[in-house]
Amino acid sequence: MSEQFARIVAALEAPVRQGRTGRIRRGIEKEGLRVDPLGRISQLPHPRQLGSKLTHPYITTDYSEALLEFVTPVYSRPSDALDFLADLHRFSYRQLGDELIWPASMPAWLDGNASVPIADYGSSNTGQMKQVYRRGLDVRYGRIMQSIAGIHYNFSLPDAMWRELAALEGKSGVGLCEYRSQGYFRLIRNFRRTSWLLMYLFGASPAFDRSFLDGRKVEGFEALGRRTLVSEHASTLRMSDLGYHNKVQDQLKVCFDSLDEYVDTLRHAVSTPWPDYQRTGVEVDGQWRQLNANILQIENEYYSDIRPKRVARHNQTPTQALEADGVEYIEVRCLDINPLLPLGIDETQIRFLDAFLIRCLLADDAPIGAAECARLDANRGRVVTQGRDPGLMLEFEDGALSLAEAGGRLFDELRAAAGLLDLAERNTPHADAVEALAPRIGDPALTPAGEIFAALSREGEDFIDWTLERAREQAAEFLGTPMDRAREALLDQLVETSLIQQRDIEADDELSFGEYLAGYFARAEAVAKRA
């Protein structure tokens, strides 16, 4: 543990104990494919009984019409976020008939690219833009990659904490907005240095169904059962080159040294044509294939393990919102759905994530140069595909370390961060979470990927069959437990409210889609030029 880290933790103890720093705020976004009783991706439209996926604040879809996305409100207590997420599952299962929610990150049984239906958000210009963007993802990366699901964890600190930190660093004269953004980017840089630990501890995708390959040839996997391919040492194939990966985006090299760098890089990507995408065409014979032919159609197309975020106002792009008011929260995007847990995540994981992110915020920091950026990418690549190999070595500035040794060093600082957070708690939930997960460092079999690999190997069962059984068990549990009555009434009301809101949006459109899109990008370009 560095002297600087220990000093900052010690200096924060009194403010945290006295309640002067406020409480962490958390939100969860969880995706899950709708599947039929045989484990095939659903071809049915999003159920109307769930409301409008365009306007519903809590139940929507991601890429595919079949890819549900549940979004919780922001809470200070992890249990509140998990309770809301559980009720979203209960409410949805009451409307799904015999369909199930796939409880794993790697997808269900697919029948080629076309079997992944693109989400339809209606006839409004806003809805059409969302669908055309997804068509663009299809022509660029294929639909099958977009059928992979995950969990996003949204994390923010109250202004009181930022003021305390600014005072400790002698930066009380810096504007709060600027200081907060600098702090979040410090957190993000240290996250990038250590996110391999999260992928090892929580990776839960060591196997997949052959249909995911759609005829592609891959090496390094063992056959299991009739249809399954497994990786003996992988932690999270979802985060590997097999999953969310794009070589065009690799050349962006965003290492998050500042808000200005991040905004400038994304704006460059959104405004720079890419030859292959130009050859595809944008609007061809009256049909929109993609929003534009640039490296990124829009800023959200950039894939990253973590993102700085701010809720955008009307007609703002994400970077415009960040530039105007700074970073509001961060979104952790490297988490697999754990099929062994009913919600794919639990309070122990959340408490650990909190300690991990606080450690990232308070740890020693420096800009990430090109050499370090390459080293971080290499470590990440090793862990996602070989993380459970007991002999795995990772590269650091001062030499190579085994994953177990590097993880052990990190746990020393995680214990200090957890102890700091627990000063504001009645008990020690963060310290308990860190200690509960510590044994995984020395024993890869205790990780979710290790448990899943062992279960599949022991039972000789196909990934689809094993995961389908987990889905049935979870469906029975959700259907067999009652919802919070007030929340049930709210979700009932939001079904009709969201459908009315979508109809109103569609009725208010006056521009053609081409005019609407031209105006959207013209506004974004004007802001970029002023900057």
PDB file of C-alpha atoms in Angstrom, residues 149-362:
ATOM      1  CA  ALA A 149     -25.697  -9.487 -22.679  1.00  0.00           C
ATOM      2  CA  GLY A 150     -24.147  -7.916 -19.605  1.00  0.00           C
ATOM      3  CA  ILE A 151     -24.632  -5.855 -16.482  1.00  0.00           C
ATOM      4  CA  HIS A 152     -23.713  -2.176 -16.226  1.00  0.00           C
ATOM      5  CA  TYR A 153     -23.077  -0.702 -12.800  1.00  0.00           C
ATOM      6  CA  ASN A 154     -23.592   3.052 -12.411  1.00  0.00           C
ATOM      7  CA  PHE A 155     -21.659   4.705  -9.580  1.00  0.00           C
ATOM      8  CA  SER A 156     -21.501   8.267  -8.323  1.00  0.00           C
ATOM      9  CA  LEU A 157     -20.318  10.179  -5.282  1.00  0.00           C
ATOM     10  CA  PRO A 158     -22.175  13.088  -3.664  1.00  0.00           C
ATOM     11  CA  ASP A 159     -20.835  16.617  -3.941  1.00  0.00           C
ATOM     12  CA  ALA A 160     -19.998  16.541  -0.228  1.00  0.00           C
ATOM     13  CA  MET A 161     -17.373  13.864  -0.858  1.00  0.00           C
ATOM     14  CA  TRP A 162     -15.852  15.843  -3.710  1.00  0.00           C
ATOM     15  CA  ARG A 163     -15.606  18.937  -1.512  1.00  0.00           C
ATOM     16  CA  GLU A 164     -13.828  16.956   1.204  1.00  0.00           C
ATOM     17  CA  LEU A 165     -11.369  15.544  -1.317  1.00  0.00           C
ATOM     18  CA  ALA A 166     -10.744  18.963  -2.852  1.00  0.00           C
ATOM     19  CA  ALA A 167      -9.975  20.391   0.596  1.00  0.00           C
ATOM     20  CA  LEU A 168      -7.554  17.535   1.337  1.00  0.00           C
ATOM     21  CA  GLU A 169      -5.738  18.146  -1.945  1.00  0.00           C
ATOM     22  CA  GLY A 170      -5.665  21.925  -1.465  1.00  0.00           C
ATOM     23  CA  LYS A 171      -7.892  22.435  -4.517  1.00  0.00           C
ATOM     24  CA  SER A 172     -10.877  24.114  -2.890  1.00  0.00           C
ATOM     25  CA  GLY A 173     -10.417  26.997  -5.317  1.00  0.00           C
ATOM     26  CA  VAL A 174     -11.071  24.761  -8.321  1.00  0.00           C
ATOM     27  CA  GLY A 175     -14.684  24.770  -9.478  1.00  0.00           C
ATOM     28  CA  LEU A 176     -16.620  21.764  -8.209  1.00  0.00           C
ATOM     29  CA  CYS A 177     -17.655  20.693 -11.725  1.00  0.00           C
ATOM     30  CA  GLU A 178     -14.057  20.736 -12.950  1.00  0.00           C
ATOM     31  CA  TYR A 179     -12.658  19.038  -9.870  1.00  0.00           C
ATOM     32  CA  ARG A 180     -15.330  16.324  -9.938  1.00  0.00           C
ATOM     33  CA  SER A 181     -14.576  15.538 -13.590  1.00  0.00           C
ATOM     34  CA  GLN A 182     -10.847  15.379 -12.867  1.00  0.00           C
ATOM     35  CA  GLY A 183     -11.558  12.986  -9.990  1.00  0.00           C
ATOM     36  CA  TYR A 184     -13.737  10.693 -12.074  1.00  0.00           C
ATOM     37  CA  PHE A 185     -11.086  10.528 -14.783  1.00  0.00           C
ATOM     38  CA  ARG A 186      -8.488   9.655 -12.143  1.00  0.00           C
ATOM     39  CA  LEU A 187     -10.832   6.855 -11.069  1.00  0.00           C
ATOM     40  CA  ILE A 188     -11.216   5.734 -14.693  1.00  0.00           C
ATOM     41  CA  ARG A 189      -7.452   5.626 -15.300  1.00  0.00           C
ATOM     42  CA  ASN A 190      -6.864   3.500 -12.228  1.00  0.00           C
ATOM     43  CA  PHE A 191      -9.847   1.344 -13.201  1.00  0.00           C
ATOM     44  CA  ARG A 192      -8.202   0.655 -16.546  1.00  0.00           C
ATOM     45  CA  ARG A 193      -5.020  -0.332 -14.710  1.00  0.00           C
ATOM     46  CA  THR A 194      -6.823  -2.857 -12.533  1.00  0.00           C
ATOM     47  CA  SER A 195     -10.066  -3.871 -14.276  1.00  0.00           C
ATOM     48  CA  TRP A 196      -8.485  -7.244 -15.035  1.00  0.00           C
ATOM     49  CA  LEU A 197      -9.227  -8.099 -11.393  1.00  0.00           C
ATOM     50  CA  LEU A 198     -12.986  -7.598 -11.893  1.00  0.00           C
ATOM     51  CA  MET A 199     -12.957  -9.724 -15.041  1.00  0.00           C
ATOM     52  CA  TYR A 200     -11.194 -12.500 -13.152  1.00  0.00           C
ATOM     53  CA  LEU A 201     -13.351 -12.338 -10.019  1.00  0.00           C
ATOM     54  CA  PHE A 202     -16.720 -11.945 -11.753  1.00  0.00           C
ATOM     55  CA  GLY A 203     -16.194 -13.375 -15.234  1.00  0.00           C
ATOM     56  CA  ALA A 204     -18.930 -15.932 -15.902  1.00  0.00           C
ATOM     57  CA  SER A 205     -18.658 -16.826 -19.584  1.00  0.00           C
ATOM     58  CA  PRO A 206     -16.213 -19.710 -20.186  1.00  0.00           C
ATOM     59  CA  ALA A 207     -18.520 -21.512 -22.637  1.00  0.00           C
ATOM     60  CA  PHE A 208     -20.883 -20.875 -25.541  1.00  0.00           C
ATOM     61  CA  ASP A 209     -23.136 -22.651 -27.992  1.00  0.00           C
ATOM     62  CA  ARG A 210     -21.729 -23.478 -31.439  1.00  0.00           C
ATOM     63  CA  SER A 211     -24.535 -21.476 -33.056  1.00  0.00           C
ATOM     64  CA  PHE A 212     -22.828 -18.316 -31.794  1.00  0.00           C
ATOM     65  CA  LEU A 213     -20.045 -18.852 -34.346  1.00  0.00           C
ATOM     66  CA  ASP A 214     -22.459 -18.926 -37.313  1.00  0.00           C
ATOM     67  CA  GLY A 215     -20.010 -21.014 -39.314  1.00  0.00           C
ATOM     68  CA  ARG A 216     -16.840 -19.187 -38.241  1.00  0.00           C
ATOM     69  CA  LYS A 217     -13.770 -21.253 -37.383  1.00  0.00           C
ATOM     70  CA  VAL A 218     -12.074 -20.609 -34.034  1.00  0.00           C
ATOM     71  CA  GLU A 219      -9.211 -22.336 -32.249  1.00  0.00           C
ATOM     72  CA  GLY A 220      -8.356 -22.905 -28.624  1.00  0.00           C
ATOM     73  CA  PHE A 221     -11.692 -24.348 -27.485  1.00  0.00           C
ATOM     74  CA  GLU A 222     -12.694 -27.831 -26.376  1.00  0.00           C
ATOM     75  CA  ALA A 223     -15.889 -29.532 -27.507  1.00  0.00           C
ATOM     76  CA  LEU A 224     -18.373 -30.542 -24.844  1.00  0.00           C
ATOM     77  CA  GLY A 225     -21.664 -32.317 -25.369  1.00  0.00           C
ATOM     78  CA  ARG A 226     -23.291 -31.969 -28.763  1.00  0.00           C
ATOM     79  CA  ARG A 227     -23.161 -28.218 -29.262  1.00  0.00           C
ATOM     80  CA  THR A 228     -20.906 -26.599 -26.669  1.00  0.00           C
ATOM     81  CA  LEU A 229     -17.417 -25.129 -26.864  1.00  0.00           C
ATOM     82  CA  VAL A 230     -15.569 -24.376 -23.635  1.00  0.00           C
ATOM     83  CA  SER A 231     -12.303 -22.715 -22.678  1.00  0.00           C
ATOM     84  CA  GLU A 232     -10.471 -24.405 -19.817  1.00  0.00           C
ATOM     85  CA  HIS A 233      -8.987 -21.182 -18.411  1.00  0.00           C
ATOM     86  CA  ALA A 234     -11.168 -18.341 -19.730  1.00  0.00           C
ATOM     87  CA  SER A 235     -12.790 -15.910 -17.321  1.00  0.00           C
ATOM     88  CA  THR A 236     -15.038 -13.867 -19.610  1.00  0.00           C
ATOM     89  CA  LEU A 237     -15.288 -14.738 -23.287  1.00  0.00           C
ATOM     90  CA  ARG A 238     -17.857 -11.955 -23.508  1.00  0.00           C
ATOM     91  CA  MET A 239     -15.000  -9.464 -23.107  1.00  0.00           C
ATOM     92  CA  SER A 240     -12.600 -11.293 -25.453  1.00  0.00           C
ATOM     93  CA  ASP A 241     -12.041 -10.890 -29.187  1.00  0.00           C
ATOM     94  CA  LEU A 242     -14.793 -13.471 -29.585  1.00  0.00           C
ATOM     95  CA  GLY A 243     -17.262 -11.087 -27.938  1.00  0.00           C
ATOM     96  CA  TYR A 244     -17.363  -7.305 -27.859  1.00  0.00           C
ATOM     97  CA  HIS A 245     -14.371  -6.283 -29.946  1.00  0.00           C
ATOM     98  CA  ASN A 246     -13.817  -4.060 -32.961  1.00  0.00           C
ATOM     99  CA  LYS A 247     -10.521  -3.529 -34.780  1.00  0.00           C
ATOM    100  CA  VAL A 248     -11.622  -0.205 -36.278  1.00  0.00           C
ATOM    101  CA  GLN A 249     -12.216   1.209 -32.807  1.00  0.00           C
ATOM    102  CA  ASP A 250      -8.881  -0.140 -31.571  1.00  0.00           C
ATOM    103  CA  GLN A 251      -7.061   2.625 -33.420  1.00  0.00           C
ATOM    104  CA  LEU A 252      -8.838   5.297 -31.343  1.00  0.00           C
ATOM    105  CA  LYS A 253      -6.615   4.526 -28.319  1.00  0.00           C
ATOM    106  CA  VAL A 254      -8.680   6.366 -25.723  1.00  0.00           C
ATOM    107  CA  CYS A 255      -6.743   6.179 -22.450  1.00  0.00           C
ATOM    108  CA  PHE A 256      -8.837   8.723 -20.537  1.00  0.00           C
ATOM    109  CA  ASP A 257      -6.192  11.243 -19.533  1.00  0.00           C
ATOM    110  CA  SER A 258      -8.713  14.097 -19.428  1.00  0.00           C
ATOM    111  CA  LEU A 259     -12.280  15.033 -20.221  1.00  0.00           C
ATOM    112  CA  ASP A 260     -11.078  17.216 -23.110  1.00  0.00           C
ATOM    113  CA  GLU A 261      -9.103  14.325 -24.629  1.00  0.00           C
ATOM    114  CA  TYR A 262     -12.046  11.974 -24.291  1.00  0.00           C
ATOM    115  CA  VAL A 263     -14.500  14.414 -25.887  1.00  0.00           C
ATOM    116  CA  ASP A 264     -12.104  15.339 -28.700  1.00  0.00           C
ATOM    117  CA  THR A 265     -11.373  11.693 -29.528  1.00  0.00           C
ATOM    118  CA  LEU A 266     -15.022  10.711 -29.728  1.00  0.00           C
ATOM    119  CA  ARG A 267     -15.918  13.775 -31.794  1.00  0.00           C
ATOM    120  CA  HIS A 268     -13.107  12.977 -34.190  1.00  0.00           C
ATOM    121  CA  ALA A 269     -14.411   9.420 -34.536  1.00  0.00           C
ATOM    122  CA  VAL A 270     -18.011  10.570 -35.121  1.00  0.00           C
ATOM    123  CA  SER A 271     -16.890  12.976 -37.871  1.00  0.00           C
ATOM    124  CA  THR A 272     -14.181  10.930 -39.634  1.00  0.00           C
ATOM    125  CA  PRO A 273     -15.251   8.687 -42.551  1.00  0.00           C
ATOM    126  CA  TRP A 274     -14.085   5.077 -42.673  1.00  0.00           C
ATOM    127  CA  PRO A 275     -13.541   3.570 -46.160  1.00  0.00           C
ATOM    128  CA  ASP A 276     -15.278   0.236 -45.514  1.00  0.00           C
ATOM    129  CA  TYR A 277     -18.335   1.984 -44.116  1.00  0.00           C
ATOM    130  CA  GLN A 278     -18.367   4.393 -47.045  1.00  0.00           C
ATOM    131  CA  ARG A 279     -18.461   1.429 -49.424  1.00  0.00           C
ATOM    132  CA  THR A 280     -21.452   0.051 -47.506  1.00  0.00           C
ATOM    133  CA  GLY A 281     -23.371   3.266 -48.105  1.00  0.00           C
ATOM    134  CA  VAL A 282     -25.676   5.221 -45.817  1.00  0.00           C
ATOM    135  CA  GLU A 283     -29.012   5.592 -47.611  1.00  0.00           C
ATOM    136  CA  VAL A 284     -29.218   3.172 -50.521  1.00  0.00           C
ATOM    137  CA  ASP A 285     -32.303   2.927 -52.739  1.00  0.00           C
ATOM    138  CA  GLY A 286     -34.369   4.721 -50.110  1.00  0.00           C
ATOM    139  CA  GLN A 287     -33.262   2.367 -47.309  1.00  0.00           C
ATOM    140  CA  TRP A 288     -31.099   3.573 -44.439  1.00  0.00           C
ATOM    141  CA  ARG A 289     -28.230   1.169 -43.765  1.00  0.00           C
ATOM    142  CA  GLN A 290     -26.464   3.253 -41.100  1.00  0.00           C
ATOM    143  CA  LEU A 291     -26.604   6.752 -39.662  1.00  0.00           C
ATOM    144  CA  ASN A 292     -23.365   7.762 -41.377  1.00  0.00           C
ATOM    145  CA  ALA A 293     -20.163   6.220 -42.731  1.00  0.00           C
ATOM    146  CA  ASN A 294     -17.853   7.467 -39.984  1.00  0.00           C
ATOM    147  CA  ILE A 295     -15.692   5.514 -37.533  1.00  0.00           C
ATOM    148  CA  LEU A 296     -18.531   5.844 -35.024  1.00  0.00           C
ATOM    149  CA  GLN A 297     -22.125   6.577 -36.046  1.00  0.00           C
ATOM    150  CA  ILE A 298     -22.750   8.177 -32.655  1.00  0.00           C
ATOM    151  CA  GLU A 299     -20.672   8.429 -29.481  1.00  0.00           C
ATOM    152  CA  ASN A 300     -22.413   5.501 -27.757  1.00  0.00           C
ATOM    153  CA  GLU A 301     -20.985   3.133 -30.371  1.00  0.00           C
ATOM    154  CA  TYR A 302     -17.586   3.355 -28.676  1.00  0.00           C
ATOM    155  CA  TYR A 303     -17.010   0.144 -26.737  1.00  0.00           C
ATOM    156  CA  SER A 304     -15.238   0.532 -23.417  1.00  0.00           C
ATOM    157  CA  ASP A 305     -14.991  -1.252 -20.077  1.00  0.00           C
ATOM    158  CA  ILE A 306     -15.940   1.993 -18.341  1.00  0.00           C
ATOM    159  CA  ARG A 307     -17.503   5.285 -19.419  1.00  0.00           C
ATOM    160  CA  PRO A 308     -17.818   8.765 -17.942  1.00  0.00           C
ATOM    161  CA  LYS A 309     -21.492   9.718 -18.096  1.00  0.00           C
ATOM    162  CA  ARG A 310     -23.946  12.554 -17.589  1.00  0.00           C
ATOM    163  CA  VAL A 311     -27.687  12.501 -18.187  1.00  0.00           C
ATOM    164  CA  ALA A 312     -28.119  14.529 -21.382  1.00  0.00           C
ATOM    165  CA  ARG A 313     -30.755  17.201 -21.758  1.00  0.00           C
ATOM    166  CA  HIS A 314     -33.042  17.414 -24.799  1.00  0.00           C
ATOM    167  CA  ASN A 315     -31.063  17.669 -28.057  1.00  0.00           C
ATOM    168  CA  GLN A 316     -27.720  17.109 -26.303  1.00  0.00           C
ATOM    169  CA  THR A 317     -25.275  14.413 -27.368  1.00  0.00           C
ATOM    170  CA  PRO A 318     -23.384  12.579 -24.606  1.00  0.00           C
ATOM    171  CA  THR A 319     -20.187  14.574 -25.186  1.00  0.00           C
ATOM    172  CA  GLN A 320     -22.098  17.855 -25.239  1.00  0.00           C
ATOM    173  CA  ALA A 321     -23.592  17.004 -21.869  1.00  0.00           C
ATOM    174  CA  LEU A 322     -20.168  16.109 -20.450  1.00  0.00           C
ATOM    175  CA  GLU A 323     -18.576  19.250 -21.826  1.00  0.00           C
ATOM    176  CA  ALA A 324     -21.341  21.501 -20.532  1.00  0.00           C
ATOM    177  CA  ASP A 325     -21.647  20.200 -16.974  1.00  0.00           C
ATOM    178  CA  GLY A 326     -18.859  17.681 -16.398  1.00  0.00           C
ATOM    179  CA  VAL A 327     -18.964  14.020 -15.398  1.00  0.00           C
ATOM    180  CA  GLU A 328     -21.959  13.088 -13.273  1.00  0.00           C
ATOM    181  CA  TYR A 329     -21.290   9.367 -12.767  1.00  0.00           C
ATOM    182  CA  ILE A 330     -19.325   6.473 -14.204  1.00  0.00           C
ATOM    183  CA  GLU A 331     -20.676   3.332 -15.850  1.00  0.00           C
ATOM    184  CA  VAL A 332     -18.814   0.048 -15.312  1.00  0.00           C
ATOM    185  CA  ARG A 333     -19.436  -2.135 -18.371  1.00  0.00           C
ATOM    186  CA  CYS A 334     -17.207  -5.204 -17.975  1.00  0.00           C
ATOM    187  CA  LEU A 335     -19.494  -7.310 -15.775  1.00  0.00           C
ATOM    188  CA  ASP A 336     -20.875 -10.647 -16.943  1.00  0.00           C
ATOM    189  CA  ILE A 337     -24.297 -11.866 -15.896  1.00  0.00           C
ATOM    190  CA  ASN A 338     -23.729 -14.591 -13.343  1.00  0.00           C
ATOM    191  CA  PRO A 339     -26.271 -17.358 -14.139  1.00  0.00           C
ATOM    192  CA  LEU A 340     -25.722 -18.808 -10.663  1.00  0.00           C
ATOM    193  CA  LEU A 341     -27.417 -15.745  -9.130  1.00  0.00           C
ATOM    194  CA  PRO A 342     -31.138 -14.985  -9.696  1.00  0.00           C
ATOM    195  CA  LEU A 343     -30.385 -11.355 -10.601  1.00  0.00           C
ATOM    196  CA  GLY A 344     -26.983 -12.001 -12.165  1.00  0.00           C
ATOM    197  CA  ILE A 345     -25.410  -9.845  -9.432  1.00  0.00           C
ATOM    198  CA  ASP A 346     -25.746  -9.669  -5.659  1.00  0.00           C
ATOM    199  CA  GLU A 347     -24.995  -7.334  -2.759  1.00  0.00           C
ATOM    200  CA  THR A 348     -21.592  -8.872  -2.066  1.00  0.00           C
ATOM    201  CA  GLN A 349     -20.502  -8.000  -5.606  1.00  0.00           C
ATOM    202  CA  ILE A 350     -21.922  -4.484  -5.316  1.00  0.00           C
ATOM    203  CA  ARG A 351     -20.151  -3.803  -2.027  1.00  0.00           C
ATOM    204  CA  PHE A 352     -16.910  -5.107  -3.521  1.00  0.00           C
ATOM    205  CA  LEU A 353     -17.362  -2.882  -6.582  1.00  0.00           C
ATOM    206  CA  ASP A 354     -17.833   0.120  -4.303  1.00  0.00           C
ATOM    207  CA  ALA A 355     -14.586  -0.615  -2.465  1.00  0.00           C
ATOM    208  CA  PHE A 356     -12.829  -1.238  -5.782  1.00  0.00           C
ATOM    209  CA  LEU A 357     -14.002   2.064  -7.280  1.00  0.00           C
ATOM    210  CA  ILE A 358     -13.147   4.048  -4.150  1.00  0.00           C
ATOM    211  CA  ARG A 359      -9.703   2.476  -4.235  1.00  0.00           C
ATOM    212  CA  CYS A 360      -9.386   3.562  -7.903  1.00  0.00           C
ATOM    213  CA  LEU A 361     -10.350   7.108  -6.924  1.00  0.00           C
ATOM    214  CA  LEU A 362      -7.862   7.408  -4.064  1.00  0.00           C
TER     215      LEU A 362
END
